[in-house]
Short mmCIF file of C-alpha atoms in Angstrom, two decimals:
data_model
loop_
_atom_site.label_atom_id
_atom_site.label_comp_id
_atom_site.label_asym_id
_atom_site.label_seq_id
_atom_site.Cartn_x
_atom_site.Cartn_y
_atom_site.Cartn_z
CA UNK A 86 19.90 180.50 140.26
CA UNK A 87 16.93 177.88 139.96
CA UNK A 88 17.72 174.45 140.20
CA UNK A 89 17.35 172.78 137.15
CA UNK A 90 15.86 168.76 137.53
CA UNK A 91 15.16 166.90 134.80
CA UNK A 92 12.50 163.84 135.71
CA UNK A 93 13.07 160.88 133.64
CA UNK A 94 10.44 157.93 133.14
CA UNK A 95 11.60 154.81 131.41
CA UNK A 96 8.83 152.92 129.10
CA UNK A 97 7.86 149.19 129.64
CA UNK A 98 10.22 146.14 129.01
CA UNK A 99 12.75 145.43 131.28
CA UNK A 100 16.09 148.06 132.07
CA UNK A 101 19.33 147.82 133.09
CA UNK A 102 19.67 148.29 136.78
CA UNK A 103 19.12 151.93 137.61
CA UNK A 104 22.38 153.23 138.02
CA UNK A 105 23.21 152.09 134.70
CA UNK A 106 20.18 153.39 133.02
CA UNK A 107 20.39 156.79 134.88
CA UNK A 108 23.73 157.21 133.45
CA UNK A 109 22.73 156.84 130.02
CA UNK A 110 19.80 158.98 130.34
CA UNK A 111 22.16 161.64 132.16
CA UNK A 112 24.57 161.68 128.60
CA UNK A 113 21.89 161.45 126.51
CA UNK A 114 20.12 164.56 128.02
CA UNK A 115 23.53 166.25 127.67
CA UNK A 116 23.92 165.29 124.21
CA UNK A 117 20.60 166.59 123.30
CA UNK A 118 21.08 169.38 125.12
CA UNK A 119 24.49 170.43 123.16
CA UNK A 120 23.13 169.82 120.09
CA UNK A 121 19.99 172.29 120.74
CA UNK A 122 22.77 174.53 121.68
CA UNK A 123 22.85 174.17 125.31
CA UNK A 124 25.85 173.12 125.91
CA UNK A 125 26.31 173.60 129.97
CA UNK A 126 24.69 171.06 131.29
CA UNK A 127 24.07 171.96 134.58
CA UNK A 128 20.88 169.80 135.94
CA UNK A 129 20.19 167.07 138.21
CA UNK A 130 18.57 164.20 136.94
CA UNK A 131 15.79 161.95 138.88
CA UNK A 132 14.87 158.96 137.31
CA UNK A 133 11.58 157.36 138.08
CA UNK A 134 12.74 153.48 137.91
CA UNK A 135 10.03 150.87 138.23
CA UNK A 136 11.53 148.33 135.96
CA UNK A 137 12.21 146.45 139.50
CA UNK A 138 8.46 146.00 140.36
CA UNK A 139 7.76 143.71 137.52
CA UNK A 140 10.90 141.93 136.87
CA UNK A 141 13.19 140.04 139.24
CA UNK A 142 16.30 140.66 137.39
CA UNK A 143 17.70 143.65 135.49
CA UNK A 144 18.93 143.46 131.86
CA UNK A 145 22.62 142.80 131.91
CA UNK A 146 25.16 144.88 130.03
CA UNK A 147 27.89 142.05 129.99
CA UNK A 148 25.62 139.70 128.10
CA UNK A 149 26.84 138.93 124.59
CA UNK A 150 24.18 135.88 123.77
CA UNK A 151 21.30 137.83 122.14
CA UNK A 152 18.58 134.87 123.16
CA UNK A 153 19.39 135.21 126.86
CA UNK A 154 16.17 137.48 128.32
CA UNK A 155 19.02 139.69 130.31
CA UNK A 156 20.28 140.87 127.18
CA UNK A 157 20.76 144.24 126.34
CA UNK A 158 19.07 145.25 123.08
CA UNK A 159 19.64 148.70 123.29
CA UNK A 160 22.18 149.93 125.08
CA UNK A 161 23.40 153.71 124.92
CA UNK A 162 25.11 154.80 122.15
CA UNK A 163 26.58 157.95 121.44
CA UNK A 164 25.10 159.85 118.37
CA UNK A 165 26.05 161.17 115.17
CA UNK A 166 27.70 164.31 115.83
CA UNK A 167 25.89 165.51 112.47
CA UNK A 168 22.27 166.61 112.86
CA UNK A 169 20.14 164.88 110.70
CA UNK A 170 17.00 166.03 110.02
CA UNK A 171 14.24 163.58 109.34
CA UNK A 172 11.15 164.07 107.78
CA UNK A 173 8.54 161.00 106.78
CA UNK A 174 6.98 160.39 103.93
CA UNK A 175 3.46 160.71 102.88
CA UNK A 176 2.65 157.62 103.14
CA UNK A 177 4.58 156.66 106.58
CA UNK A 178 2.37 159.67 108.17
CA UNK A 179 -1.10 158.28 106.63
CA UNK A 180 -0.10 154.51 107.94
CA UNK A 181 0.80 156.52 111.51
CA UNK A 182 -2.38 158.22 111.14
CA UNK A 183 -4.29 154.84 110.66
CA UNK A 184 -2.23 152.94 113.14
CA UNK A 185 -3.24 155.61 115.66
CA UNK A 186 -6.66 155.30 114.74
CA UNK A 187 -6.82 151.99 114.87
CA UNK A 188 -5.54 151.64 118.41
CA UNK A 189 -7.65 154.20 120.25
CA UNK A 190 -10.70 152.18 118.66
CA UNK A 191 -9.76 149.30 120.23
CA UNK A 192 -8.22 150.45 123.55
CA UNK A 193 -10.36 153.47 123.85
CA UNK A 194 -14.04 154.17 124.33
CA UNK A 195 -16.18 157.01 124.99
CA UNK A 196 -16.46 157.91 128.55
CA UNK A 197 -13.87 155.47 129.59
CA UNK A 198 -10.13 155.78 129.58
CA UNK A 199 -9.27 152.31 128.19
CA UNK A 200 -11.75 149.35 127.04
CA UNK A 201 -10.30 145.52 128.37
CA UNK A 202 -12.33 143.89 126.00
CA UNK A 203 -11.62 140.24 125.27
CA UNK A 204 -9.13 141.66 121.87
CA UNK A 205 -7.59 144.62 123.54
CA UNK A 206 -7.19 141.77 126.82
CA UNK A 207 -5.50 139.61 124.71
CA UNK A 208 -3.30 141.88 123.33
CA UNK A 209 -1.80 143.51 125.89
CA UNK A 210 -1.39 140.07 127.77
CA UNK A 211 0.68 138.81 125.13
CA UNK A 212 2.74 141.40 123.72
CA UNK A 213 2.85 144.44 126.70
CA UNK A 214 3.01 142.15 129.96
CA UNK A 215 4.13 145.02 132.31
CA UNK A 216 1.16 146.63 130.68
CA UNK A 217 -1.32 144.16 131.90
CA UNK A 218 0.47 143.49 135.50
CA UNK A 219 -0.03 147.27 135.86
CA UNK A 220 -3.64 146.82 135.34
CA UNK A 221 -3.93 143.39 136.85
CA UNK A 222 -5.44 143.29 140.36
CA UNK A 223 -3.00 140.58 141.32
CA UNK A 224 0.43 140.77 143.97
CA UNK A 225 3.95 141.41 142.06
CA UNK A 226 7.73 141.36 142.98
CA UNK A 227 7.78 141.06 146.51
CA UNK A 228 4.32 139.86 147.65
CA UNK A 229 2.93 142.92 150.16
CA UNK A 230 -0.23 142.87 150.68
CA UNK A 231 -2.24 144.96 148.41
CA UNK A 232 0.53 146.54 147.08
CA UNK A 233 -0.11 146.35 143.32
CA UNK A 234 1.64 147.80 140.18
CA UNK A 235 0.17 150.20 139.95
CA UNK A 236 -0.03 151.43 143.53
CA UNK A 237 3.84 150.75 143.93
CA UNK A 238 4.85 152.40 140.37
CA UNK A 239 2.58 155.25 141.59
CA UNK A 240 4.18 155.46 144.80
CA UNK A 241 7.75 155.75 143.10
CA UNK A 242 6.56 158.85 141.19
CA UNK A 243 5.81 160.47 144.57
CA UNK A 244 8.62 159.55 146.42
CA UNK A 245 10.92 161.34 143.14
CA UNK A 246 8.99 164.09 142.49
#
């Protein structure tokens, strides 16, 4: 039999240390997985954590004060065991649609993957930070030597996969 590995790769923002988060992915996955009718679950999962690079303390499950930055927004929940099926309306898909379009023209330009001009700059610096360390030339987390975001959130991805 083949083994089955599931990669996970969490989004920006701080996480909950990684053991915590790879548990929640790992019952989440499951969930999904039963509900597609696949109910053995019968994988390993590898989580690709890199919320450690750019912040020097994980979000903290056993924070109640929603101002403190350690707080937990999110935190796993088990889902409705009734499927629900979604499907947006007209006019949520046309403002997705021009949302979409909107972005790429100012993050992305012909023969260039993404555009830093002095808008896109400013956006990203104030409202996706790990975004703009990832992109940012300068030292993070534990000061080695030309080891940047980038580089060391690259180097994670290796060392999973």
């Amino acid at each position: 039999m083949k083994k089955k590995i599931i990669v996970g790769v969490h989004g920006l923002g701080n996480k909950p240390p990684r053991k915590t988060l790879r548990r929640w992915w790992k019952l989440s996955t499951c969930e999904g997985l039963s509900q597609i009718g696949h109910p053995k679950h019968f994988f390993k999962l590898e989580l690709v954590y890199w919320a450690h690079f750019m912040h020097s303390e994980p979000l903290n499950v056993k924070i109640k004060d929603k101002s403190n930055p350690l707080y937990v927004e999110y935190p796993y929940v088990r889902g409705r065991k009734k499927k629900v099926q979604f499907s947006p309306s007209k006019l949520k898909k046309i403002r997705a649609h021009l949302a979409e379009k909107m972005l790429d023209a100012i993050f992305l330009k012909e023969h260039k993957f993404v555009s830093f001009d002095w808008f896109s700059d400013f956006i990203i610096r104030k409202k996706f930070q790990d975004l703009a360390l990832y992109f940012d030339k300068s030292n993070v987390a534990d000061n080695k030597p030309g080891l940047y975001a980038k580089r060391k959130i690259g180097e994670e991805l290796a060392s999973t996969l």
